[in-house]
mmCIF file of C-alpha atoms in Angstrom:
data_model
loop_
_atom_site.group_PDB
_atom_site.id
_atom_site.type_symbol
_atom_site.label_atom_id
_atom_site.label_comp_id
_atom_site.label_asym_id
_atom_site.label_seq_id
_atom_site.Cartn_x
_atom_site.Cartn_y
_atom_site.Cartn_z
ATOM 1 C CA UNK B 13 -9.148 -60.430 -20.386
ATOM 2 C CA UNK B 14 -12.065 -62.115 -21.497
ATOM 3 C CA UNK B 15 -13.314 -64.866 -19.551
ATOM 4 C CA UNK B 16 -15.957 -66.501 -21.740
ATOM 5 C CA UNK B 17 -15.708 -66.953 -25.507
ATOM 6 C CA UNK B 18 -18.361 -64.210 -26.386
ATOM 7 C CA UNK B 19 -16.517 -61.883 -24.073
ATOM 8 C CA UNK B 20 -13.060 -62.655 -26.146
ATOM 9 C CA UNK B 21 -15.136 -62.322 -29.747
ATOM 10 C CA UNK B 22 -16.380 -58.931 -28.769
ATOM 11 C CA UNK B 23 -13.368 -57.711 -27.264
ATOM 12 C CA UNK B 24 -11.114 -58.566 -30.376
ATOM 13 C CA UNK B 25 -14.308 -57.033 -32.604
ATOM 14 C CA UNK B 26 -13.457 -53.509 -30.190
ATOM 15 C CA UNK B 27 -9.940 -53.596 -30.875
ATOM 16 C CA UNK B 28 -10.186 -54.548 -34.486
ATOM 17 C CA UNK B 29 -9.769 -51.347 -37.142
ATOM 18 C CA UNK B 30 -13.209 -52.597 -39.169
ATOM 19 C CA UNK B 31 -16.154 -49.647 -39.256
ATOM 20 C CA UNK B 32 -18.166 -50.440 -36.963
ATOM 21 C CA UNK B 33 -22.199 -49.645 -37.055
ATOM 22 C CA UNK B 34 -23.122 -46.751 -34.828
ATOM 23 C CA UNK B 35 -25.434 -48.376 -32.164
ATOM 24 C CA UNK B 36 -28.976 -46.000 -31.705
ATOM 25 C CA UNK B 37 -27.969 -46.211 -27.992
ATOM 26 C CA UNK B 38 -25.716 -42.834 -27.589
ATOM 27 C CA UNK B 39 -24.127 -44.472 -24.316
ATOM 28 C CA UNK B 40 -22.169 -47.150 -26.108
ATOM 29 C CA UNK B 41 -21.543 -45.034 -29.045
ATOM 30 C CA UNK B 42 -19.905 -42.612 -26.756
ATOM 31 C CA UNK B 43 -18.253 -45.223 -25.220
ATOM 32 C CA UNK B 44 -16.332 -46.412 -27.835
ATOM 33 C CA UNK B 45 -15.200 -43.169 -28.568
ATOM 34 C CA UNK B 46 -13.931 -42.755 -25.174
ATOM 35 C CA UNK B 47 -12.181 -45.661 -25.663
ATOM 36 C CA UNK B 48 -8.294 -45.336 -25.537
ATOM 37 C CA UNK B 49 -4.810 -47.419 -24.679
ATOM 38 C CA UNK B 50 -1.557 -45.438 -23.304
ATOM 39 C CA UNK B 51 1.615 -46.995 -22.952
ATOM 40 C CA UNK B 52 5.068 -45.633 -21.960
ATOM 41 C CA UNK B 53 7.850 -46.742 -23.336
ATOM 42 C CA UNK B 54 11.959 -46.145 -22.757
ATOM 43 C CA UNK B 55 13.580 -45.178 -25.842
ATOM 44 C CA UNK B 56 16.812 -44.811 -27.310
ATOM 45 C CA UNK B 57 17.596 -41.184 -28.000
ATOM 46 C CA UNK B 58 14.371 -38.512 -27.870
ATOM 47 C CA UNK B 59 12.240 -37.187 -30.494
ATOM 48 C CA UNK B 60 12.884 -33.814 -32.234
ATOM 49 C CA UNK B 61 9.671 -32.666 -31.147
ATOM 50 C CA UNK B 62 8.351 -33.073 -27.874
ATOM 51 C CA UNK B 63 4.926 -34.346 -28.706
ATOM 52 C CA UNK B 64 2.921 -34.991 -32.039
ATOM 53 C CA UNK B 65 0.964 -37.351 -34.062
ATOM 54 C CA UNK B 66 2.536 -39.943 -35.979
ATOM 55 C CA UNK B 67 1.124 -40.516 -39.271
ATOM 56 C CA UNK B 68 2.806 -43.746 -40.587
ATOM 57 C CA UNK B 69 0.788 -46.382 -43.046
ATOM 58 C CA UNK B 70 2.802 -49.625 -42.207
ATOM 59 C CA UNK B 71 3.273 -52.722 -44.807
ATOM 60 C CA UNK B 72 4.196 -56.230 -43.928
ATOM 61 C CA UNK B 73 6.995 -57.905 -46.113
ATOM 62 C CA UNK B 74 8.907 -61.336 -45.780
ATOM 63 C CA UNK B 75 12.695 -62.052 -45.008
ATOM 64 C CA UNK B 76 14.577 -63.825 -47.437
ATOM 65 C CA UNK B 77 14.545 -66.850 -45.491
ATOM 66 C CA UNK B 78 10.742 -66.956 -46.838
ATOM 67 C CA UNK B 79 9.328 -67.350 -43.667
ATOM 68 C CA UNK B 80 10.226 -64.341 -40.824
ATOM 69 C CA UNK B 81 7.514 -61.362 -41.095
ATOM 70 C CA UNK B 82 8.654 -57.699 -40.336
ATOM 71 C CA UNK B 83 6.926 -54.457 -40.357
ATOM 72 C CA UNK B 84 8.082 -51.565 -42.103
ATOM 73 C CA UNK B 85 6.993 -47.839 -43.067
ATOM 74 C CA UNK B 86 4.839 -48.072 -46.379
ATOM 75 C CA UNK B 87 6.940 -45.911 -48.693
ATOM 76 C CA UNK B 88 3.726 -44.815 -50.621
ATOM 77 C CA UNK B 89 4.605 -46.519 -54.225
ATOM 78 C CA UNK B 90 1.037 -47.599 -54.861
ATOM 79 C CA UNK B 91 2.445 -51.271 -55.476
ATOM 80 C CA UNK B 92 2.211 -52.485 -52.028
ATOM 81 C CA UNK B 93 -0.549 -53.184 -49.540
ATOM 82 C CA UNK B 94 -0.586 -50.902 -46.111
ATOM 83 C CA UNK B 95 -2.426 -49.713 -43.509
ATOM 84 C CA UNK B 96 -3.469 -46.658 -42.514
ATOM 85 C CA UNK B 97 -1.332 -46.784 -38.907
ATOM 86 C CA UNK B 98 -1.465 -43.379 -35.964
ATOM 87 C CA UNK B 99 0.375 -42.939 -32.663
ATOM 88 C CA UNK B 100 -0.017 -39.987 -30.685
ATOM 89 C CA UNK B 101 2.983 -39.035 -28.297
ATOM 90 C CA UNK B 102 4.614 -37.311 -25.664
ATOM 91 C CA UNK B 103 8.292 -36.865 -24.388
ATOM 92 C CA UNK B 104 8.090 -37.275 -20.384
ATOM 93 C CA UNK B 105 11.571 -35.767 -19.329
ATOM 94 C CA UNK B 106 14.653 -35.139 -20.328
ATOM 95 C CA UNK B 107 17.347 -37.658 -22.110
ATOM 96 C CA UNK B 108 19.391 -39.472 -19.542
ATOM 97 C CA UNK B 109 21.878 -41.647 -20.350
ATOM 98 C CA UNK B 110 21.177 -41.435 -24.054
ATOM 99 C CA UNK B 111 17.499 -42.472 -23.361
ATOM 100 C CA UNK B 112 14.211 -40.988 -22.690
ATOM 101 C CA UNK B 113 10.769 -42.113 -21.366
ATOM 102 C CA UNK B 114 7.676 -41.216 -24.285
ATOM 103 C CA UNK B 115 3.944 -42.137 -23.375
ATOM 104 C CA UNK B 116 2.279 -43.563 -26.373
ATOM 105 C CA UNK B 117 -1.410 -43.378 -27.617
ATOM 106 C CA UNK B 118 -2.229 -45.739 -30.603
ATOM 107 C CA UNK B 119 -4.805 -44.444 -32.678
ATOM 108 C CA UNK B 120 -4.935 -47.722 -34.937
ATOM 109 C CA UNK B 121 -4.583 -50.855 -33.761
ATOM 110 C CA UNK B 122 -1.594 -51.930 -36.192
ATOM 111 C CA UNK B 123 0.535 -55.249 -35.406
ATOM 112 C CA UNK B 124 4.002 -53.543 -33.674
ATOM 113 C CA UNK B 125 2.861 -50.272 -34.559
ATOM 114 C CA UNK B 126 4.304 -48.821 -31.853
ATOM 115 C CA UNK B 127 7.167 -50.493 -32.287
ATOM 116 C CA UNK B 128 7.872 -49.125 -35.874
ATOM 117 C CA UNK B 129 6.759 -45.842 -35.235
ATOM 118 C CA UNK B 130 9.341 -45.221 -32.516
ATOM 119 C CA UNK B 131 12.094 -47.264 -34.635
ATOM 120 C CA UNK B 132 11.565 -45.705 -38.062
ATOM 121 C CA UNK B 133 9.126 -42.642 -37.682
ATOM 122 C CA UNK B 134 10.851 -40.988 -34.407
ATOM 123 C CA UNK B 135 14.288 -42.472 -34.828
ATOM 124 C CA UNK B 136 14.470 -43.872 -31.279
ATOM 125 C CA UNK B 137 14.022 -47.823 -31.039
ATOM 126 C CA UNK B 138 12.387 -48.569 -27.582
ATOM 127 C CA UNK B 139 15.186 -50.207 -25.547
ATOM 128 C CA UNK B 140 14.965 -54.206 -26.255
ATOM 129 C CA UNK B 141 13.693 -54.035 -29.105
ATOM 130 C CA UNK B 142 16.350 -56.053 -31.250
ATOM 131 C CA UNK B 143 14.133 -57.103 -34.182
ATOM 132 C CA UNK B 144 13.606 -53.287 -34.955
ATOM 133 C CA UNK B 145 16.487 -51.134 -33.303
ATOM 134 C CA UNK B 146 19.011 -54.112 -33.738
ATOM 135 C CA UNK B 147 21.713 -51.394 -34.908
ATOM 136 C CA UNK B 148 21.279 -48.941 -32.224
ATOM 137 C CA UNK B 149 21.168 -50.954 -29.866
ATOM 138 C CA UNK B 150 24.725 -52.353 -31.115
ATOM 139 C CA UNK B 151 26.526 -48.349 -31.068
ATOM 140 C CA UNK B 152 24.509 -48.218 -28.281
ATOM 141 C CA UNK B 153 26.004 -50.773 -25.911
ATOM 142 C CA UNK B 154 29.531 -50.503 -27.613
ATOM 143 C CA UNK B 155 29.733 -46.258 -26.788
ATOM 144 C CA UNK B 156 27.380 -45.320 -23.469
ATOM 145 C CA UNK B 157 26.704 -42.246 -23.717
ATOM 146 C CA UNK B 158 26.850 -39.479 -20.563
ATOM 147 C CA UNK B 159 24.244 -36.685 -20.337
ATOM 148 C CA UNK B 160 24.358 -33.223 -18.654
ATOM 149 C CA UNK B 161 21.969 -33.496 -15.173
ATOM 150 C CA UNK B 162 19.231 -30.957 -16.300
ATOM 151 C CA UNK B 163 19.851 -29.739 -11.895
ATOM 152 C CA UNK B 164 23.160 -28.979 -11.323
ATOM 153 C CA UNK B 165 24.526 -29.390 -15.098
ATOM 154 C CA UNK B 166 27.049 -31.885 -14.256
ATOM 155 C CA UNK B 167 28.141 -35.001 -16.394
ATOM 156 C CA UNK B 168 25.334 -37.609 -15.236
ATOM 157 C CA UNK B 169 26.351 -41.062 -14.319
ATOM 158 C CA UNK B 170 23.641 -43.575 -14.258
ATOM 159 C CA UNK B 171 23.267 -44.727 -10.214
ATOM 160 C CA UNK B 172 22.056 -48.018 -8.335
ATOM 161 C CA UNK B 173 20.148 -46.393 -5.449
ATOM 162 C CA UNK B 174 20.622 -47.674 -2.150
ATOM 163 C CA UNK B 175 18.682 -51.268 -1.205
ATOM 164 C CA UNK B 176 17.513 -51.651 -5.372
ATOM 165 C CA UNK B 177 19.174 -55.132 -6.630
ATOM 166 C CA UNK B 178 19.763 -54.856 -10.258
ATOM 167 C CA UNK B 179 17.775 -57.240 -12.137
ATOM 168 C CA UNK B 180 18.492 -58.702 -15.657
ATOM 169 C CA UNK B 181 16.822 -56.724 -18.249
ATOM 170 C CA UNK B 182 16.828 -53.187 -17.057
ATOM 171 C CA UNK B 183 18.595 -50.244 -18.261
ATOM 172 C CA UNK B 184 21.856 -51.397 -15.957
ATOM 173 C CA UNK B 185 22.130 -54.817 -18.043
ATOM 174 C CA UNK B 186 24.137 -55.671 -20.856
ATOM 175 C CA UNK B 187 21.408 -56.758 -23.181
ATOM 176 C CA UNK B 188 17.810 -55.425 -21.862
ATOM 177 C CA UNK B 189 14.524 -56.539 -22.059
ATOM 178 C CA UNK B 190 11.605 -54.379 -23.963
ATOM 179 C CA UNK B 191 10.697 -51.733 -22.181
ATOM 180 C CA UNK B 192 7.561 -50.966 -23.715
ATOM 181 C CA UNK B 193 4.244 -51.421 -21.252
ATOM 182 C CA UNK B 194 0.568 -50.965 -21.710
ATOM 183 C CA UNK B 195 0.159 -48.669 -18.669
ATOM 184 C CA UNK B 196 -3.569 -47.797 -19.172
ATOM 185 C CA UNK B 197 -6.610 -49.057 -20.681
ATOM 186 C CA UNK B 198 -10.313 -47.939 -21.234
ATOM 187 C CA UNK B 199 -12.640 -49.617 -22.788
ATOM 188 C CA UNK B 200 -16.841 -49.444 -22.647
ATOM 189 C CA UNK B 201 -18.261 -52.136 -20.328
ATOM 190 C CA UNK B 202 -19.174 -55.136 -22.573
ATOM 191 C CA UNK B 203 -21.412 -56.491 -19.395
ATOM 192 C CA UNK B 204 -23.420 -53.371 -19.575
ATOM 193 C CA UNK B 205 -23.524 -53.080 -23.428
ATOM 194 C CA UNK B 206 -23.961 -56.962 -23.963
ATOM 195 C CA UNK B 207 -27.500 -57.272 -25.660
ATOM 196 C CA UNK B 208 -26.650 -54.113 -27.556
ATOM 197 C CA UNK B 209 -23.380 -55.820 -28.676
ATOM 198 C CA UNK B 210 -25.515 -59.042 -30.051
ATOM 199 C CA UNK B 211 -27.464 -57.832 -32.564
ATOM 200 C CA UNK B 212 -26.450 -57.533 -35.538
ATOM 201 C CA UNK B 213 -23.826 -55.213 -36.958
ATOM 202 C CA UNK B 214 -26.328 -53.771 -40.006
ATOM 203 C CA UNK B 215 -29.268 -53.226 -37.101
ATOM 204 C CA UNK B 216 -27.842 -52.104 -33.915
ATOM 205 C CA UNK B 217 -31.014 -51.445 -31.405
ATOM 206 C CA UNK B 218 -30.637 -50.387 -28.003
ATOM 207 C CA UNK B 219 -32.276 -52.903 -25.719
ATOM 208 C CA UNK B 220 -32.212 -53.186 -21.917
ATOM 209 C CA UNK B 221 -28.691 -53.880 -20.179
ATOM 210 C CA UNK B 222 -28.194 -56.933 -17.987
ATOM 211 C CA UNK B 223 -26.414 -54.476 -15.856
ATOM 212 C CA UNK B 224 -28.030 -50.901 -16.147
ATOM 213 C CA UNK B 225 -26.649 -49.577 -13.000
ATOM 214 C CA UNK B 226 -22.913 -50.236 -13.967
ATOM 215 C CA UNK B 227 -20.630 -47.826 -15.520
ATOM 216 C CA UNK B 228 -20.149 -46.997 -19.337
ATOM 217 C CA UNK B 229 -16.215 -46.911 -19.100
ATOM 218 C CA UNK B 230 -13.779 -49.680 -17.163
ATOM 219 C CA UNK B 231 -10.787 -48.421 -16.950
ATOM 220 C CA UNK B 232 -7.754 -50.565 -15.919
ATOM 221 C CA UNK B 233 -3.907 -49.751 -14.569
ATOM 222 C CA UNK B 234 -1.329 -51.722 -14.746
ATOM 223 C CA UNK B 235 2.255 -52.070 -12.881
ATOM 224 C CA UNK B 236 5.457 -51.966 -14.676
ATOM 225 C CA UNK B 237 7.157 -55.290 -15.063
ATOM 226 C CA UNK B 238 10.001 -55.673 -12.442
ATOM 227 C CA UNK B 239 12.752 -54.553 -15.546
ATOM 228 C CA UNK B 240 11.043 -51.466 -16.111
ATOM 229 C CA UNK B 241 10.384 -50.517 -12.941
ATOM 230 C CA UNK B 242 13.834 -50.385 -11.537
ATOM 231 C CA UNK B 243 15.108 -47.903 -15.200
ATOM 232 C CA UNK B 244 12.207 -45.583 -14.156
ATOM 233 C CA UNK B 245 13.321 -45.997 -10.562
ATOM 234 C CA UNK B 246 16.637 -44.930 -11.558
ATOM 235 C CA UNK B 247 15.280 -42.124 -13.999
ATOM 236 C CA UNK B 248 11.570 -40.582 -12.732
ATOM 237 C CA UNK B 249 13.036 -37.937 -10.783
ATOM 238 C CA UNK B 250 13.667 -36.011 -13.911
ATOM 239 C CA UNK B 251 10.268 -37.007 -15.098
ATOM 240 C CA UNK B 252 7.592 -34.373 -16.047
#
């Protein structure tokens, strides 16, 4: 998203997990609190509960072949590093077909935190996600599962509607793509903030805004890729 190489800097400084200074200009201070990510995500299975906070610490170890990285739950031992990882979530229907849609709200910025909390914290790998949910995903394609329609409490059969081609990756293919998506983002406006954002982190003064007239808050929305849009085509009517 950033276009210049300041802009990048001080958008990875926003989405890093270091303290930042509190500014003396209330606007971007509130800003950054107002600052959030959602995502939604198809997963395999559904959550005992039907929302919650996840609180996870993650840990990074190496594969025996020395060189692959994977992300696990930090089981607490006081020998290891971790981090201090959240996720706040919310079931959006029903299960259908032995999967469910969740919305996701990181509260840390963790690498595949999401990814692990849904895998090892909920139980439910997001569909596609092989280096995490590898063995689910293997019962999974080996025993479909059929699920009561919440309606008319009939066995439900997972239909192509009429004039929708079925595209690799979706819920209809053999081996699907990740079907995990960054649906909504809000961050402060950095070209508003920007000579607030360049002093320096011990001394944060408010100082006039190259653009004072613009808004505190840009908030972007993004489309589903084509995989994921034809599995929530076949599954939003049971959506809440």
């Amino acid at each position: 998203m950033g276009r210049t190489k300041e802009s990048v800097s001080l958008l990875t400084w926003l989405f890093s997990d270091v303290n930042k200074s509190k500014s003396l200009s209330k606007a971007w201070n509130d800003a950054c609190e107002a600052m959030y990510q959602r995502y939604w995500a198809l997963v395999i299975g559904s959550p005992r509960e039907k929302q919650g906070i996840i609180r996870a610490p993650l840990s990074k170890v190496l594969l025996d072949d020395g060189k692959t990285e994977r992300i696990i739950l930090a089981q607490n031992s006081g020998l290891e590093a971790s981090q201090e990882a959240m996720t706040e979530y919310r079931v959006l229907g029903p299960m259908i077909n032995g999967c469910s849609w969740i919305e996701l709200r990181p509260l840390t910025c963790r690498k595949h935190q999401l990814r692990v909390h849904c895998a090892e914290a909920l139980g439910t790998p997001i569909v596609g996600d092989y280096k995490y949910g590898w063995f689910v995903h293997r019962r999974w394609k080996q025993m479909p599962r059929v699920d009561i329609e919440p309606t008319s409490g009939k066995p439900y059969k997972l239909r192509r509607p009429d004039g929708l081609d079925v595209q690799k990756g979706s819920v209809l293919s053999k081996v699907p793509l990740l079907h995990l998506h960054c649906r909504e983002l809000v961050l402060p406006n950095i070209a508003k903030f920007i000579n607030v954002l360049n002093q320096k982190s011990d001394n944060l003064f408010p100082t006039l805004s190259s653009k004072p007239d613009g808004p505190d808050l840009l908030r972007f929305v993004a489309s589903m890729p084509s995989h994921m849009k034809i599995s929530w085509n076949l599954m939003s009517s049971y959506l809440v």
